């Protein structure tokens, strides 16, 4: 099951952070069709946020066709975002964990690592389809 974490310093809305975390979990195979998302009440209590914020995130995921709410039962994953690369992700993740340990040993902070990764992605990888931004 997914465990949500909020970045209080982020300028990204809380509900968007929740949506992004579910999508990331779907991409890396941590969530699969049929899996249940945590109950709205449990997420709200553990993160000390308004339940309506969690509902908004779950509603957004439902609009995108990724999850479905089942009255009285909860919210369940309908489809995955994991692609053909999923079988290769475990080995790549192991490499990344080792790289992160080296970066930390070299004295890079979390922010330094994030900046290095993001700037390298922008400079190295071809631009993909435009990111959709949802503001409601």
Short mmCIF file of C-alpha atoms in Angstrom, two decimals:
data_model
loop_
_atom_site.label_atom_id
_atom_site.label_comp_id
_atom_site.label_asym_id
_atom_site.label_seq_id
_atom_site.Cartn_x
_atom_site.Cartn_y
_atom_site.Cartn_z
CA UNK A 1 0.00 0.00 0.00
CA UNK A 2 1.14 3.52 -0.74
CA UNK A 3 2.19 5.77 2.10
CA UNK A 4 1.82 9.46 1.31
CA UNK A 5 4.43 12.04 2.29
CA UNK A 6 3.96 15.78 1.97
CA UNK A 7 6.64 18.35 1.26
CA UNK A 8 5.60 21.40 3.26
CA UNK A 9 8.19 23.53 1.46
CA UNK A 10 6.84 22.66 -1.97
CA UNK A 11 4.83 25.21 -3.91
CA UNK A 12 2.80 22.30 -5.32
CA UNK A 13 -0.72 22.07 -3.89
CA UNK A 14 -1.22 19.30 -1.34
CA UNK A 15 -3.81 17.46 -3.43
CA UNK A 16 -1.48 17.59 -6.46
CA UNK A 17 1.33 16.08 -4.39
CA UNK A 18 -1.01 13.17 -3.53
CA UNK A 19 -1.98 12.72 -7.20
CA UNK A 20 1.68 12.78 -8.25
CA UNK A 21 2.61 10.17 -5.65
CA UNK A 22 -0.13 7.81 -6.81
CA UNK A 23 0.98 8.25 -10.43
CA UNK A 24 4.59 7.57 -9.48
CA UNK A 25 3.54 4.42 -7.62
CA UNK A 26 1.59 3.31 -10.70
CA UNK A 27 4.63 3.91 -12.94
CA UNK A 28 7.04 1.88 -10.83
CA UNK A 29 4.65 -0.96 -10.05
CA UNK A 30 4.09 -0.19 -6.37
CA UNK A 31 0.37 0.01 -7.15
CA UNK A 32 -1.42 -2.27 -9.57
CA UNK A 33 -5.00 -2.66 -10.79
CA UNK A 34 -7.19 -3.91 -7.97
CA UNK A 35 -5.08 -2.39 -5.19
CA UNK A 36 -6.90 -0.23 -2.71
CA UNK A 37 -5.77 3.30 -1.91
CA UNK A 38 -5.68 4.24 1.77
CA UNK A 39 -8.99 5.40 3.21
CA UNK A 40 -9.57 9.15 2.96
CA UNK A 41 -9.95 9.45 6.73
CA UNK A 42 -6.68 7.59 7.38
CA UNK A 43 -4.71 9.77 4.94
CA UNK A 44 -6.19 12.96 6.36
CA UNK A 45 -5.34 11.92 9.92
CA UNK A 46 -1.81 10.73 9.17
CA UNK A 47 -0.93 13.87 7.21
CA UNK A 48 -2.97 16.26 9.40
CA UNK A 49 -4.85 17.64 6.39
CA UNK A 50 -8.48 18.24 5.55
CA UNK A 51 -10.27 15.13 4.24
CA UNK A 52 -11.62 17.24 1.37
CA UNK A 53 -8.02 17.61 0.12
CA UNK A 54 -7.68 13.83 -0.09
CA UNK A 55 -11.10 13.57 -1.73
CA UNK A 56 -10.03 16.15 -4.32
CA UNK A 57 -6.91 14.13 -5.15
CA UNK A 58 -8.86 10.87 -5.41
CA UNK A 59 -11.50 12.59 -7.55
CA UNK A 60 -8.78 13.87 -9.90
CA UNK A 61 -7.38 10.35 -10.23
CA UNK A 62 -10.88 9.06 -10.91
CA UNK A 63 -11.46 11.67 -13.63
CA UNK A 64 -8.22 10.49 -15.25
CA UNK A 65 -9.51 6.92 -15.17
CA UNK A 66 -6.76 5.65 -12.89
CA UNK A 67 -8.92 4.76 -9.89
CA UNK A 68 -12.55 4.15 -9.09
CA UNK A 69 -14.49 4.78 -5.93
CA UNK A 70 -16.68 1.96 -4.68
CA UNK A 71 -19.31 3.22 -2.24
CA UNK A 72 -18.77 1.75 1.19
CA UNK A 73 -15.59 -0.05 0.15
CA UNK A 74 -13.01 2.58 -0.79
CA UNK A 75 -10.98 3.68 -3.79
CA UNK A 76 -9.34 1.09 -6.02
CA UNK A 77 -6.76 1.25 -8.81
CA UNK A 78 -8.29 0.68 -12.26
CA UNK A 79 -5.19 0.77 -14.44
CA UNK A 80 -1.44 1.05 -14.25
CA UNK A 81 0.99 3.53 -15.74
CA UNK A 82 3.85 1.02 -15.70
CA UNK A 83 5.21 0.50 -19.17
CA UNK A 84 7.36 -2.13 -20.81
CA UNK A 85 10.33 -0.86 -18.79
CA UNK A 86 8.93 -2.19 -15.50
CA UNK A 87 11.01 -5.42 -15.51
CA UNK A 88 14.19 -3.34 -15.83
CA UNK A 89 13.34 -0.92 -13.05
CA UNK A 90 14.56 -3.07 -10.15
CA UNK A 91 18.14 -3.20 -11.47
CA UNK A 92 18.08 0.50 -12.37
CA UNK A 93 16.72 1.32 -8.92
CA UNK A 94 19.60 -0.59 -7.31
CA UNK A 95 22.05 1.44 -9.42
CA UNK A 96 20.30 4.63 -8.41
CA UNK A 97 20.41 3.73 -4.71
CA UNK A 98 24.17 3.17 -5.01
CA UNK A 99 24.57 6.48 -6.88
CA UNK A 100 22.55 8.33 -4.22
CA UNK A 101 24.78 6.88 -1.50
CA UNK A 102 27.85 8.14 -3.41
CA UNK A 103 26.27 11.57 -3.86
CA UNK A 104 25.50 11.78 -0.15
CA UNK A 105 29.02 10.63 0.75
CA UNK A 106 30.34 13.40 -1.51
CA UNK A 107 28.47 15.91 0.61
CA UNK A 108 25.51 16.67 -1.65
CA UNK A 109 22.33 17.69 0.17
CA UNK A 110 18.85 16.52 -0.83
CA UNK A 111 18.37 19.82 -2.68
CA UNK A 112 21.76 19.47 -4.42
CA UNK A 113 20.88 15.96 -5.58
CA UNK A 114 17.45 17.05 -6.81
CA UNK A 115 18.96 19.98 -8.71
CA UNK A 116 21.65 17.78 -10.27
CA UNK A 117 19.14 15.14 -11.36
CA UNK A 118 16.59 17.63 -12.72
CA UNK A 119 19.12 19.71 -14.66
CA UNK A 120 20.72 16.56 -16.06
CA UNK A 121 17.34 15.23 -17.17
CA UNK A 122 16.55 18.50 -18.93
CA UNK A 123 19.96 18.59 -20.62
CA UNK A 124 20.12 14.92 -21.57
CA UNK A 125 16.71 13.47 -22.29
CA UNK A 126 14.63 14.53 -25.27
CA UNK A 127 11.64 16.66 -24.41
CA UNK A 128 8.57 14.52 -23.98
CA UNK A 129 4.96 15.51 -24.39
CA UNK A 130 4.05 18.68 -22.51
CA UNK A 131 3.19 18.17 -18.87
CA UNK A 132 -0.45 18.80 -18.13
CA UNK A 133 -1.10 21.19 -15.33
CA UNK A 134 -4.46 20.94 -13.65
CA UNK A 135 -5.71 23.95 -11.74
CA UNK A 136 -9.18 23.83 -10.28
#
